[in-house]
C-alpha cells in the first residue's frame, strides 16, 4: 500500500492529485522551484522540498533532484502529473531503479508511443485505423513528394518527434511540397533535435475525439468513453467535453475497442489517452497516444462519477481495475474550459503577471474548479509565472444533458472574475453562447471559422460599466475618508464648482467618456441620466449597485489609473483620468518605458546619459520566441536603465526612464 506520494509537478495538477491523496489518507510531498515558494500546491502538501531555481530545466525537469526529494522525505511513490517529466521514459525508469513506485505506465510503453512514426507502425500491426500516410524511415525529398502524391493533396507534414503543434505544415499542392518539407524539417530539428517527418492525408474539418483508457497489471483494460477536444487554437485545446456531441453509440464502441487494442498492443498499465481524428462520416483515425493523465480528465470523471487519480493509485499498487467494461456508464454531459493568462485579441499570446482580483464560481455537484492559485479578493494575488504554463484554472460543469451542462458553464463563467494578467475569460463566455457551439457543430477549425463572432472588435464600454466605474470610485473615496478622516486627506476636495457634482473621465481604445454624478443622478456621456446608488458588500472592492432599478453585483479593481470593472459576466478595462493626479498618466507615456509582455532582455542598446532620437531602438525583449524592440517615443536623454541583458522581466516593469 502506498503511504506517501511525491508529486513531481506544480500548480493545478499537483493540487488535483493531493485532493485524492487526502481522500485516501495518503500523505503528500510537494516539490517546488524558488519561484513557487508561496504557491498553493506547496501550502496544500503535508511536506515540501525546494528543488532549485525557477527555470524548469533546473527544477521540475531535474530527475536527480526529484528522486533525491522523494528519498529524503521517505515517499514511496511518485506521481508525475502532466507536462514536465510525465512522458519521459528515463524518468519512469529512474523512479523504479530508486526502489520507488512510478504512478504511470511502464517505461517501455512510454517509449513505444514516444515517436509519432514508431507508434503508427505499432498501431498498424494492432489493426487500429490510421490516417492514410507514410511514416517509414525513407526521408529523401523525391521519395516523400511521391508518397504525398499517392496520398493525395492536401497533406500534412508532421515532425515524428513532435508535440505542441510544432513542425507541422499543411501542403495544398505538389509545387509547394519541397519548401514545406524543408520548413518542417528545420523546425523539427530545432525543437526536437530530430528532423524525421511523416506525411498524412490532411483531413478537412475533422473533429478531435480521444478515448480514455485504463489498464491494470493483470491484463485487464477498459475504455472510459470519449472526450471531444475539437475547439483549439494553434492546434492546442482550450475547451473539452464528454461525451462527444452526436457520436453514435456504435462508433463510440468501435473507437473504444480500437483504443483498448492500442493499449494492449504495448502492454499498457495505468491511465492513457488514445487520440483520434473523426471525419463527418464518423470514420476515425489514430493520431497518437498520450501515456499519462490528461489535463481534460475531469470531464470523464464528471460523466462516470469516478476518480481517475484514485484508479491510477490503485493500479500502481497492483490492484485490479475497480470496474469492468459492462459496469461503466455515461451519466449526463460535462464541459471543461481552460482559463488562461493570454490575450485572445493578440492571437492568444500567452501572458503572465500578478493576479489583482480572482473570484471563482461556487462549487457544487454541477460546477467544479481545479486550480493551483488562490482566490484574491484584496489585490495581493498569486503570480502567473513566465516560467510555466499560463493556465490559471479549469472550470468544469456537469448537467443531465448537453444543454444543461452548457447553461451551467455559462453561469459559472459569469461568476468568474479575474483582473491582473489579461485572460481569455471574455472569449470563453462568448464561446459557450455561440449558436454553432450550442448546436454541437464543432470541428478543429471552429475558432478560425467563427473568428469574427468569437473575437469581436473592441466596442465602447456599456453605460452600466461607466456608471459602475463611477460608483466604484465613489465607494473607494468613502472608504478612504472613513480610514483617514483628516480634512487634508479629503479626496472630494477637487469637486468642481463647489457644488456636489462629481465629474469622472474614463478612456479606452474606443474613446474618452465623461460622466457627472450629482446625488443619485448620473449623467452619461450622451447627456441621458440614470438613477444609481451603491451598497457595500463583503468584498473590499465589491459592492451592490442599483441603476434605474436594476441590481448589479459589481467589482471595481484599481491599479494606478487602470480600472477593471466586472459585473455579471462582463468586464470593462478603463483608464481613469484622475484630476488629483493630472499629468501623471501622460508622463508615464513619455518618460518611462515598460516591458510590453513578460520576457527576457536580449539586448540593451543605450547607456545612462545617452541622448536618443525618436524611434531609436533602446532595448530588445524576447518573449514567446519573438523579439520586441522598445524604441524611444521622443527625442530625449536616458536617465535610468533598470534591466540587464539576460534579465527576466515582467509585463509593465519599468525598463528605462528618460527625460524629454
Ligand atoms: P501535437 O502532438 O503537436 O499536438 P497532434 O498530432 O496531436 O500534434 O495534432 C494536433 C492537432 O492538429 C489535432 O488535434 C488536429 O486538430 C490537427 N491535426 C493533426 N493531424 C491532422 C490531420 N491529418 N488532418 C487534419 N488535422 C490534423
XYZ file of C-alpha atoms and ligand atoms in Angstrom:
687
model
C 0.000 0.000 0.000
C 1.229 3.453 -0.931
C 1.525 5.714 2.148
C 3.268 8.814 0.851
C 3.264 10.256 -2.678
C 5.637 12.867 -4.034
C 4.046 14.884 -6.824
C 6.686 15.764 -9.412
C 4.742 18.748 -10.681
C 3.273 22.079 -9.660
C 0.146 24.209 -9.715
C -3.234 22.859 -10.674
C -2.259 19.226 -11.314
C -0.272 18.980 -8.075
C -3.295 20.299 -6.143
C -5.594 17.904 -8.012
C -3.518 14.826 -7.112
C -3.326 15.948 -3.472
C -7.115 16.121 -3.264
C -7.387 12.399 -3.976
C -4.484 11.611 -1.634
C -6.280 13.416 1.185
C -9.414 11.403 0.481
C -7.432 8.143 0.591
C -5.411 9.108 3.686
C -2.131 9.187 1.736
C 0.497 11.745 2.820
C 1.753 14.182 0.161
C 5.086 15.753 -0.682
C 5.266 18.808 -2.931
C 8.372 19.832 -4.819
C 8.790 23.452 -5.806
C 11.116 25.842 -7.541
C 12.276 29.082 -5.958
C 9.611 30.917 -7.994
C 6.884 28.778 -6.407
C 7.801 29.161 -2.747
C 4.434 30.782 -1.899
C 2.371 28.593 -4.238
C -0.854 26.919 -3.274
C 0.481 23.439 -4.094
C 3.261 23.930 -1.533
C 0.820 25.083 1.122
C -1.582 22.226 0.352
C 1.034 19.465 0.757
C 1.952 17.778 4.022
C 5.643 18.298 3.301
C 7.570 20.183 0.661
C 11.063 20.285 -0.793
C 12.650 23.100 -2.801
C 14.334 21.614 -5.870
C 16.066 24.595 -7.421
C 15.698 27.790 -9.421
C 12.685 28.927 -11.419
C 13.838 27.560 -14.790
C 12.076 24.191 -15.202
C 15.260 22.657 -16.610
C 16.901 23.129 -13.218
C 13.941 22.146 -11.053
C 10.790 20.402 -12.316
C 12.731 18.679 -15.106
C 15.638 17.553 -12.939
C 15.306 13.786 -12.439
C 18.090 13.502 -9.793
C 16.687 16.360 -7.700
C 13.174 14.904 -7.703
C 14.358 11.414 -6.780
C 16.535 12.864 -4.006
C 13.496 14.755 -2.650
C 11.462 11.528 -2.597
C 14.258 9.675 -0.807
C 14.738 12.467 1.715
C 11.062 12.592 2.643
C 10.523 8.826 2.619
C 7.893 8.913 -0.140
C 7.160 5.501 -1.595
C 5.672 6.643 -4.923
C 5.936 9.488 -7.433
C 3.041 10.912 -9.449
C 4.312 12.840 -12.488
C 1.112 14.765 -13.277
C 1.096 16.005 -16.874
C 3.690 18.012 -18.764
C 7.242 18.161 -17.373
C 8.542 14.565 -16.914
C 5.217 12.756 -17.288
C 6.078 11.164 -20.640
C 9.790 10.736 -20.065
C 10.691 7.023 -20.142
C 14.052 7.790 -18.492
C 12.219 9.304 -15.526
C 9.888 6.302 -15.129
C 12.945 4.054 -15.225
C 14.924 6.143 -12.728
C 11.988 6.132 -10.298
C 11.739 2.329 -10.420
C 15.523 1.987 -10.117
C 15.415 4.068 -6.953
C 13.022 1.492 -5.493
C 10.001 3.806 -5.762
C 6.639 3.277 -7.477
C 6.017 5.316 -10.635
C 2.308 6.175 -10.851
C 2.125 5.815 -14.598
C 2.776 3.285 -17.346
C 5.928 1.179 -17.666
C 8.883 2.920 -19.367
C 8.579 0.505 -22.312
C 5.020 1.717 -23.054
C 6.086 5.381 -22.878
C 8.912 4.626 -25.318
C 6.651 2.683 -27.708
C 4.321 5.684 -28.032
C 7.095 8.301 -27.855
C 7.523 8.832 -31.602
C 4.576 9.539 -33.886
C 6.056 7.371 -36.701
C 7.032 4.437 -34.491
C 3.695 4.380 -32.686
C 1.901 4.303 -36.052
C 3.835 1.213 -37.105
C 2.749 -0.498 -33.873
C -0.862 0.611 -34.306
C -0.952 -0.633 -37.880
C 0.029 -4.077 -36.585
C -2.700 -3.882 -33.926
C -5.212 -3.086 -36.723
C -6.035 0.356 -35.307
C -7.190 2.605 -38.197
C -4.596 5.227 -39.228
C -4.845 8.408 -41.272
C -3.628 7.373 -44.760
C 0.026 8.338 -44.962
C 3.691 7.456 -44.902
C 5.533 7.011 -41.582
C 8.592 4.996 -42.610
C 12.332 5.573 -42.471
C 12.941 6.946 -46.007
C 13.303 10.693 -45.766
C 14.619 11.925 -49.132
C 12.613 14.679 -50.736
C 11.815 12.937 -54.011
C 10.503 9.847 -52.291
C 8.388 11.818 -49.801
C 6.985 14.006 -52.602
C 5.981 10.811 -54.436
C 4.256 9.494 -51.295
C 2.427 12.822 -50.918
C 1.058 12.483 -54.471
C -0.095 8.933 -53.805
C -1.857 10.041 -50.570
C -3.413 12.973 -52.467
C -3.277 16.670 -51.545
C -3.819 18.351 -49.182
C -1.304 16.551 -46.971
C 0.117 17.330 -43.556
C 3.832 17.022 -42.818
C 4.438 16.317 -39.125
C 7.601 16.078 -37.049
C 7.837 12.464 -35.915
C 9.154 13.558 -32.518
C 6.632 16.422 -32.482
C 4.321 17.887 -29.898
C 2.616 21.192 -29.160
C 1.803 21.694 -32.839
C 5.443 22.366 -33.772
C 6.978 21.131 -37.028
C 3.591 20.789 -38.757
C 2.959 22.047 -42.291
C -0.180 21.805 -44.401
C 0.664 21.328 -48.097
C -2.066 22.107 -50.620
C -0.324 21.077 -53.851
C 2.762 19.296 -55.254
C 4.544 22.511 -56.135
C 4.537 23.684 -52.505
C 5.848 20.389 -51.186
C 9.633 20.881 -51.286
C 9.582 24.183 -49.449
C 7.135 22.955 -46.805
C 9.263 19.861 -46.211
C 12.402 21.950 -45.663
C 10.493 24.171 -43.217
C 9.049 21.259 -41.249
C 12.457 19.547 -41.070
C 14.144 22.733 -39.894
C 11.540 23.296 -37.167
C 11.634 19.624 -36.137
C 15.408 19.759 -35.835
C 15.418 22.947 -33.765
C 12.520 21.950 -31.495
C 13.172 18.228 -31.030
C 16.738 17.658 -32.256
C 15.431 15.213 -34.855
C 14.351 16.105 -38.378
C 12.408 12.947 -39.135
C 8.935 13.633 -40.507
C 5.856 11.698 -41.513
C 3.218 12.547 -44.087
C -0.512 12.230 -43.587
C -3.643 12.962 -45.511
C -4.836 16.343 -44.254
C -8.411 15.785 -43.192
C -10.750 18.654 -43.918
C -12.565 19.896 -40.816
C -12.131 16.807 -38.652
C -13.042 16.554 -35.001
C -10.505 15.662 -32.329
C -12.074 12.855 -30.332
C -9.985 10.955 -27.801
C -10.647 7.853 -25.752
C -9.708 7.497 -22.097
C -8.311 4.030 -21.473
C -7.292 2.297 -18.267
C -5.348 -0.933 -17.856
C -4.103 -2.860 -14.836
C -1.104 -5.137 -14.421
C -3.332 -8.242 -14.578
C -4.143 -7.859 -18.258
C -7.496 -6.068 -17.846
C -8.226 -2.962 -19.886
C -11.319 -0.785 -20.304
C -12.272 2.451 -22.026
C -13.963 5.288 -20.115
C -15.609 6.737 -23.213
C -14.556 9.750 -25.232
C -13.823 13.457 -24.964
C -14.313 15.888 -27.820
C -11.429 18.375 -27.839
C -12.050 19.959 -31.221
C -12.117 23.554 -30.016
C -8.465 24.504 -30.427
C -6.258 27.497 -31.068
C -2.757 26.951 -32.501
C -3.612 23.209 -32.637
C -3.943 23.296 -28.834
C -7.068 22.559 -26.800
C -8.998 25.244 -24.964
C -12.348 23.571 -24.278
C -13.304 19.923 -23.952
C -16.497 17.969 -23.453
C -17.726 14.457 -22.801
C -19.405 12.658 -24.414
C -18.724 13.888 -27.979
C -21.897 15.587 -29.243
C -23.849 13.477 -31.685
C -21.480 10.484 -31.694
C -23.392 7.312 -32.427
C -23.215 4.524 -29.813
C -21.878 2.152 -32.487
C -18.915 4.428 -33.327
C -18.291 5.036 -29.618
C -17.974 1.321 -29.077
C -15.769 0.830 -32.150
C -13.447 3.631 -31.059
C -13.349 2.288 -27.501
C -12.469 -1.203 -28.680
C -9.756 0.189 -31.004
C -8.284 2.259 -28.147
C -8.189 -0.732 -25.819
C -6.463 -2.728 -28.591
C -3.911 0.076 -28.913
C -3.195 -0.040 -25.165
C -2.942 -3.812 -25.112
C -0.571 -3.840 -28.094
C 2.023 -2.071 -25.944
C 1.205 -3.866 -22.650
C -0.069 -0.627 -21.213
C -0.716 -0.167 -17.486
C -2.490 2.829 -15.907
C -4.350 5.806 -17.388
C -3.786 6.686 -21.024
C -5.469 8.517 -23.864
C -5.722 7.439 -27.460
C -6.282 10.438 -29.738
C -8.258 10.082 -32.951
C -9.407 12.334 -35.737
C -13.027 11.799 -36.694
C -14.464 12.803 -40.065
C -18.021 13.841 -40.891
C -18.943 10.231 -41.721
C -17.661 9.015 -38.333
C -14.581 7.371 -39.815
C -11.876 7.616 -37.176
C -8.105 7.559 -37.453
C -5.401 7.081 -34.791
C -3.259 10.164 -34.199
C -1.205 9.427 -31.100
C -1.384 8.036 -27.586
C -0.667 10.159 -24.533
C 0.819 7.923 -21.879
C -0.325 9.924 -18.838
C -3.339 11.587 -17.250
C -4.692 14.389 -19.465
C -5.459 17.986 -18.491
C -9.069 17.363 -19.553
C -9.608 14.204 -17.433
C -12.233 15.923 -15.200
C -14.941 15.751 -17.884
C -14.565 11.969 -17.877
C -14.773 11.965 -14.077
C -17.954 14.050 -14.203
C -19.777 11.673 -16.577
C -18.580 8.442 -14.966
C -18.605 9.509 -11.300
C -15.088 8.040 -10.958
C -11.865 9.483 -9.576
C -9.174 8.729 -12.163
C -6.301 9.614 -9.826
C -7.690 7.092 -7.338
C -7.712 4.463 -10.101
C -4.126 5.389 -11.008
C -3.010 4.880 -7.412
C -4.858 1.551 -7.080
C -3.388 0.237 -10.339
C 0.099 1.365 -9.234
C -0.397 -0.587 -6.007
C -1.004 -3.670 -8.141
C -4.772 -3.875 -7.688
C -7.188 -4.959 -10.412
C -9.309 -2.323 -12.192
C -12.255 -1.496 -9.893
C -14.841 -1.920 -12.685
C -15.307 -3.991 -15.829
C -16.440 -2.535 -19.184
C -20.035 -3.676 -18.697
C -20.249 -1.746 -15.399
C -19.234 1.570 -16.965
C -21.986 4.000 -17.969
C -22.194 7.569 -19.204
C -24.206 9.795 -16.908
C -25.099 13.218 -18.340
C -22.723 15.640 -20.043
C -19.686 17.651 -18.942
C -17.632 20.596 -20.215
C -14.243 21.919 -19.260
C -12.792 25.296 -20.151
C -9.213 26.294 -19.612
C -8.885 29.764 -18.144
C -5.543 31.043 -19.403
C -3.484 34.173 -18.892
C -3.423 35.011 -22.587
C -4.662 37.704 -24.912
C -7.235 36.433 -27.423
C -7.047 39.775 -29.273
C -3.348 39.167 -29.960
C -3.743 35.686 -31.410
C -3.931 34.195 -27.889
C -0.472 35.426 -26.952
C 0.410 33.830 -23.587
C 0.765 36.242 -20.670
C 1.817 36.386 -17.044
C 1.738 38.655 -14.034
C 0.266 39.112 -10.597
C -3.415 38.411 -10.128
C -5.137 41.540 -8.782
C -8.556 40.044 -8.308
C -9.825 36.498 -8.720
C -13.183 35.075 -7.863
C -14.228 31.571 -8.865
C -17.793 30.276 -9.152
C -19.275 28.444 -6.211
C -18.550 24.700 -6.467
C -21.449 22.246 -6.429
C -22.445 18.898 -7.951
C -22.647 20.732 -11.276
C -19.601 23.013 -11.063
C -16.013 22.139 -10.231
C -12.916 24.323 -10.204
C -9.421 22.820 -10.488
C -6.725 25.374 -9.881
C -3.294 25.992 -8.463
C -3.917 29.609 -7.474
C -5.888 31.194 -4.658
C -8.885 33.461 -4.953
C -7.691 37.019 -4.458
C -10.282 39.476 -3.227
C -7.800 42.001 -1.851
C -5.251 42.666 -4.549
C -2.302 40.600 -3.330
C -2.897 37.668 -5.634
C -0.726 34.779 -6.732
C 1.579 35.238 -9.675
C 1.168 33.560 -13.046
C 4.843 32.984 -13.737
C 6.519 33.443 -17.088
C 8.434 30.240 -16.437
C 5.500 27.852 -16.694
C 2.241 27.145 -18.465
C -0.055 30.188 -18.168
C -3.171 28.216 -17.210
C -4.960 29.840 -14.265
C -7.707 27.288 -13.679
C -10.024 24.755 -15.235
C -13.726 25.272 -14.791
C -15.783 22.142 -15.223
C -19.549 21.865 -15.456
C -21.981 18.977 -15.456
C -25.626 18.647 -16.441
C -28.010 15.806 -17.135
C -27.817 16.729 -20.816
C -25.565 18.896 -23.014
C -27.817 21.923 -22.936
C -27.999 21.932 -19.136
C -24.256 21.389 -18.750
C -23.591 24.273 -21.131
C -26.001 26.552 -19.287
C -24.262 25.670 -16.021
C -20.939 26.537 -17.659
C -22.228 29.890 -18.893
C -23.411 30.741 -15.376
C -20.157 29.553 -13.817
C -18.189 31.764 -16.221
C -20.378 34.745 -15.358
C -19.492 34.194 -11.701
C -15.772 34.045 -12.502
C -13.908 37.341 -12.341
C -10.264 37.984 -12.909
C -8.156 41.106 -13.090
C -4.425 41.393 -13.416
C -2.939 39.490 -16.316
C -5.057 39.532 -19.484
C -7.186 36.400 -19.642
C -9.404 34.545 -22.070
C -12.489 34.798 -19.796
C -14.398 37.051 -22.208
C -13.592 34.754 -25.120
C -14.824 31.705 -23.162
C -18.080 33.473 -22.252
C -18.690 34.252 -25.901
C -17.742 30.735 -26.976
C -20.258 28.961 -24.730
C -23.037 31.216 -26.044
C -22.211 30.823 -29.720
C -25.173 29.276 -31.596
C -22.980 26.874 -33.603
C -21.243 25.712 -30.458
C -24.587 25.310 -28.698
C -25.732 23.199 -31.635
C -22.654 20.977 -31.279
C -21.401 21.917 -34.757
C -17.735 21.791 -33.868
C -14.519 20.803 -35.588
C -10.860 21.708 -35.247
C -11.397 24.902 -37.297
C -14.173 26.210 -35.081
C -12.268 29.200 -33.690
C -10.895 30.228 -37.115
C -14.273 29.794 -38.801
C -16.094 31.894 -36.200
C -13.290 34.318 -35.557
C -15.373 37.465 -36.010
C -18.134 36.389 -33.657
C -15.776 34.977 -31.035
C -13.262 37.821 -31.107
C -15.278 40.932 -31.858
C -13.667 44.302 -32.450
C -13.259 46.341 -29.288
C -16.560 48.044 -28.587
C -17.260 51.132 -26.495
C -17.861 50.442 -22.791
C -21.521 49.989 -21.898
C -23.332 52.740 -19.933
C -23.606 50.284 -16.993
C -19.835 49.742 -16.957
C -19.229 53.500 -16.900
C -21.769 54.100 -14.139
C -20.346 51.233 -12.080
C -16.852 52.667 -12.563
C -18.088 55.975 -11.062
C -19.787 54.189 -8.178
C -16.671 52.102 -7.543
C -14.530 55.219 -7.280
C -17.063 56.950 -5.034
C -17.195 53.901 -2.794
C -13.447 53.829 -2.598
C -13.367 57.503 -1.694
C -15.923 56.899 1.040
C -13.786 54.118 2.448
C -10.659 56.247 2.391
C -12.489 59.016 4.212
C -13.503 56.500 6.877
C -9.911 55.319 7.268
C -8.412 58.822 7.363
C -10.936 61.495 8.389
C -8.170 64.123 8.250
C -9.632 67.058 6.267
C -6.347 67.413 4.361
C -6.945 63.950 3.011
C -10.419 64.769 1.819
C -10.353 63.378 -1.687
C -13.501 65.222 -2.628
C -11.600 68.499 -2.488
C -11.472 68.656 -6.266
C -15.222 68.780 -6.610
C -15.792 71.268 -9.339
C -17.661 74.482 -8.872
C -18.036 73.910 -5.147
C -21.332 72.123 -5.616
C -21.978 68.436 -5.071
C -21.356 67.322 -8.599
C -18.540 64.863 -9.236
C -17.065 64.527 -12.650
C -15.380 61.356 -13.889
C -13.476 60.897 -17.121
C -12.506 57.468 -18.421
C -10.623 56.403 -21.520
C -10.078 53.259 -23.501
C -9.070 52.468 -27.091
C -12.527 53.459 -28.292
C -12.533 56.988 -26.865
C -12.990 59.242 -23.865
C -16.114 59.213 -21.687
C -17.117 61.811 -19.110
C -19.931 61.319 -16.612
C -21.184 63.505 -13.816
C -22.685 62.329 -10.551
C -24.941 64.550 -8.538
C -26.587 62.802 -5.623
C -28.041 59.677 -7.132
C -28.371 61.182 -10.605
C -25.678 60.150 -13.054
C -25.385 61.932 -16.377
C -23.993 59.711 -19.117
C -21.634 60.904 -21.882
C -24.599 61.239 -24.272
C -26.467 63.521 -21.839
C -29.016 60.929 -20.700
C -29.440 60.452 -16.986
C -29.906 57.381 -14.791
C -30.598 56.937 -11.105
C -27.829 54.989 -9.398
C -26.543 54.181 -5.939
C -24.429 51.507 -4.250
C -24.378 49.480 -1.070
C -21.258 47.889 0.400
C -20.827 44.135 0.097
C -18.479 41.750 1.886
C -15.764 42.228 -0.682
C -13.340 45.067 -0.326
C -13.634 46.074 -3.955
C -17.112 44.704 -4.468
C -20.470 46.356 -3.994
C -24.099 46.014 -4.857
C -25.462 48.702 -7.107
C -28.848 49.713 -8.401
C -29.073 51.502 -11.748
C -32.578 52.589 -12.754
C -33.992 49.885 -10.507
C -31.826 47.076 -11.857
C -29.474 45.333 -9.441
C -25.776 44.703 -10.082
C -23.148 42.771 -8.146
C -20.021 44.641 -9.184
C -16.314 44.726 -8.556
C -14.142 47.679 -9.450
C -10.456 46.918 -9.129
C -7.974 49.736 -9.454
C -4.225 49.658 -10.037
C -2.928 53.167 -10.548
C -5.016 54.750 -13.265
C -6.147 51.360 -14.559
C -9.671 50.233 -13.677
C -11.222 46.809 -14.148
C -14.991 46.916 -13.912
C -16.520 43.449 -13.521
C -20.194 42.643 -13.220
C -22.444 39.723 -14.103
C -20.338 38.195 -16.854
C -18.989 41.487 -18.212
C -15.651 43.144 -17.907
C -14.509 46.595 -18.984
C -10.986 47.924 -18.732
C -10.745 51.677 -18.419
C -8.136 54.304 -17.702
C -9.289 56.815 -15.137
C -8.195 60.369 -15.792
C -7.771 61.304 -12.143
C -7.841 65.103 -11.740
C -5.908 64.832 -8.444
C -3.019 63.267 -10.293
C -3.397 65.121 -13.537
C -0.459 64.747 -15.860
C 0.926 61.633 -14.196
C -0.528 59.368 -16.799
C 0.913 61.421 -19.640
C 4.309 61.478 -18.024
C 4.173 57.722 -17.837
C 3.792 57.547 -21.589
C 6.706 59.777 -22.396
C 9.133 59.251 -19.525
C 9.021 55.570 -18.568
C 9.289 52.639 -20.893
C 7.912 49.372 -19.692
C 8.151 45.760 -20.840
C 5.335 45.044 -23.332
C 4.980 41.493 -22.005
C 6.879 39.153 -19.747
C 10.126 38.088 -21.380
C 13.879 38.118 -21.391
C 16.073 41.122 -22.139
C 18.303 40.145 -25.067
C 19.912 43.496 -25.859
C 20.366 46.926 -24.255
C 21.387 49.401 -26.940
C 21.886 52.530 -24.806
C 23.695 53.696 -21.662
C 22.675 56.130 -18.917
C 23.178 59.706 -20.085
C 22.857 58.873 -23.807
C 20.993 61.333 -25.981
C 18.496 59.436 -28.103
C 16.379 60.305 -31.096
C 12.706 59.457 -31.520
C 12.218 55.799 -32.680
C 15.779 54.825 -31.807
C 15.911 51.186 -30.554
C 16.696 51.102 -26.839
C 16.055 47.606 -25.529
C 15.075 44.293 -27.108
C 12.929 41.865 -25.144
C 12.398 38.300 -26.296
C 9.057 36.805 -25.394
C 7.301 33.739 -26.728
C 10.126 33.201 -29.225
C 9.681 36.664 -30.780
C 11.760 39.765 -30.382
C 10.109 43.027 -29.361
C 12.062 46.230 -29.778
C 11.368 49.074 -27.401
C 12.081 52.386 -29.084
C 12.308 55.961 -27.853
C 8.873 57.622 -28.103
C 10.532 61.050 -28.488
C 13.943 62.719 -28.535
C 15.440 62.638 -25.037
C 18.137 61.586 -22.573
C 18.384 58.195 -20.874
C 18.073 58.801 -17.131
C 17.980 55.246 -15.789
C 18.165 51.684 -17.079
C 16.600 49.048 -14.877
C 17.417 45.899 -16.822
C 20.495 43.978 -17.901
C 20.925 41.537 -20.756
C 19.650 38.144 -19.633
C 17.134 39.509 -17.073
C 13.655 38.029 -16.974
C 11.220 40.920 -16.829
C 7.536 41.083 -16.026
C 4.949 42.965 -18.018
C 4.734 46.669 -17.143
C 8.092 46.605 -15.338
C 9.852 49.918 -15.913
C 12.868 49.189 -18.090
C 14.070 52.666 -18.960
C 13.389 56.190 -17.778
C 14.267 59.087 -19.986
C 13.812 62.806 -19.984
C 12.300 64.513 -22.959
P 0.839 17.714 -31.401
O 1.329 16.418 -30.805
O 1.945 18.570 -31.975
O -0.103 18.464 -30.515
P -1.152 16.227 -32.924
O -0.684 15.180 -33.848
O -1.680 15.797 -31.587
O 0.041 17.298 -32.713
O -2.231 17.135 -33.649
C -2.724 18.319 -33.055
C -3.952 18.807 -33.792
O -3.645 19.048 -35.184
C -5.121 17.830 -33.841
O -5.901 17.875 -32.676
C -5.863 18.331 -35.079
O -6.593 19.498 -34.777
C -4.743 18.719 -36.026
N -4.367 17.577 -36.936
C -3.419 16.639 -36.710
N -3.353 15.745 -37.727
C -4.264 16.121 -38.653
C -4.681 15.613 -39.960
N -4.123 14.531 -40.510
N -5.674 16.269 -40.591
C -6.247 17.377 -40.053
N -5.901 17.907 -38.864
C -4.931 17.299 -38.155
